[in-house]
Amino acid sequence: MPISIKELITYIAAFAGIAIVCIVRVRFSKRQLKTPDNAYTPDEKKLLYTGYAILAVALILACIPVY
C-alpha cells in the first residue's frame, strides 16, 4: 500500500522537530563550554519551542486515523 500524504507530512514534521531540538541542544552545549551561564538565549528558546511545536503537530497527525 502506498504511503499517504498525511503519513508523509507526519514523518517530515517529526524529523524536522527532532532535528531542530537536537541542533538547539548542540548549540547550547557548545556555547556553555565557552561561557557557562546555564540559560538559553532568547533565540535558542524560540527555536526550541518551535521544535517542540512541530513535534506536537506530528504527534497529533499520527493519532488521526486514516481509513
Short mmCIF file of C-alpha atoms in Angstrom, two decimals:
data_model
loop_
_atom_site.label_atom_id
_atom_site.label_comp_id
_atom_site.label_asym_id
_atom_site.label_seq_id
_atom_site.Cartn_x
_atom_site.Cartn_y
_atom_site.Cartn_z
CA MET A 1 0.00 0.00 0.00
CA PRO A 2 1.48 3.40 -0.93
CA ILE A 3 2.24 5.96 1.73
CA SER A 4 -0.46 8.58 2.25
CA ILE A 5 0.13 12.33 2.20
CA LYS A 6 -0.77 12.53 5.91
CA GLU A 7 1.85 9.94 6.81
CA LEU A 8 4.46 11.70 4.70
CA ILE A 9 3.73 15.03 6.40
CA THR A 10 3.84 13.30 9.80
CA TYR A 11 7.26 11.78 9.10
CA ILE A 12 8.67 15.05 7.76
CA ALA A 13 7.31 17.02 10.73
CA ALA A 14 8.69 14.51 13.23
CA PHE A 15 12.11 14.52 11.58
CA ALA A 16 12.18 18.33 11.38
CA GLY A 17 11.09 18.73 15.01
CA ILE A 18 13.70 16.30 16.30
CA ALA A 19 16.39 17.91 14.13
CA ILE A 20 15.58 21.41 15.40
CA VAL A 21 15.62 20.30 19.05
CA CYS A 22 18.94 18.48 18.54
CA ILE A 23 20.52 21.46 16.78
CA VAL A 24 19.48 23.80 19.60
CA ARG A 25 20.83 21.42 22.24
CA VAL A 26 24.18 21.13 20.43
CA ARG A 27 24.42 24.92 20.04
CA PHE A 28 23.60 25.34 23.74
CA SER A 29 26.21 22.77 24.77
CA LYS A 30 28.91 24.37 22.62
CA ARG A 31 28.08 27.81 23.98
CA GLN A 32 28.19 26.50 27.56
CA LEU A 33 31.77 25.32 27.03
CA LYS A 34 32.82 28.91 26.24
CA THR A 35 30.61 30.91 28.59
CA PRO A 36 28.78 28.77 31.16
CA ASP A 37 25.61 30.54 32.27
CA ASN A 38 23.12 27.63 32.16
CA ALA A 39 20.44 29.68 30.39
CA TYR A 40 19.05 29.58 26.89
CA THR A 41 19.32 32.73 24.81
CA PRO A 42 16.01 34.15 23.51
CA ASP A 43 16.80 32.83 20.01
CA GLU A 44 17.55 29.36 21.39
CA LYS A 45 14.28 29.38 23.33
CA LYS A 46 12.30 30.35 20.22
CA LEU A 47 13.92 27.58 18.17
CA LEU A 48 13.46 25.02 20.94
CA TYR A 49 9.77 25.85 21.36
CA THR A 50 9.34 25.78 17.58
CA GLY A 51 10.85 22.30 17.52
CA TYR A 52 8.52 21.15 20.29
CA ALA A 53 5.52 22.64 18.48
CA ILE A 54 6.42 20.81 15.27
CA LEU A 55 6.78 17.58 17.24
CA ALA A 56 3.35 18.18 18.79
CA VAL A 57 1.83 18.62 15.32
CA ALA A 58 3.48 15.37 14.21
CA LEU A 59 2.09 13.58 17.25
CA ILE A 60 -1.41 14.91 16.63
CA LEU A 61 -1.24 13.88 12.97
CA ALA A 62 -0.02 10.43 13.98
CA CYS A 63 -3.08 9.97 16.23
CA ILE A 64 -5.57 10.77 13.46
CA PRO A 65 -6.65 7.52 11.80
CA VAL A 66 -6.68 7.14 8.02
CA TYR A 67 -9.36 4.94 6.51
#
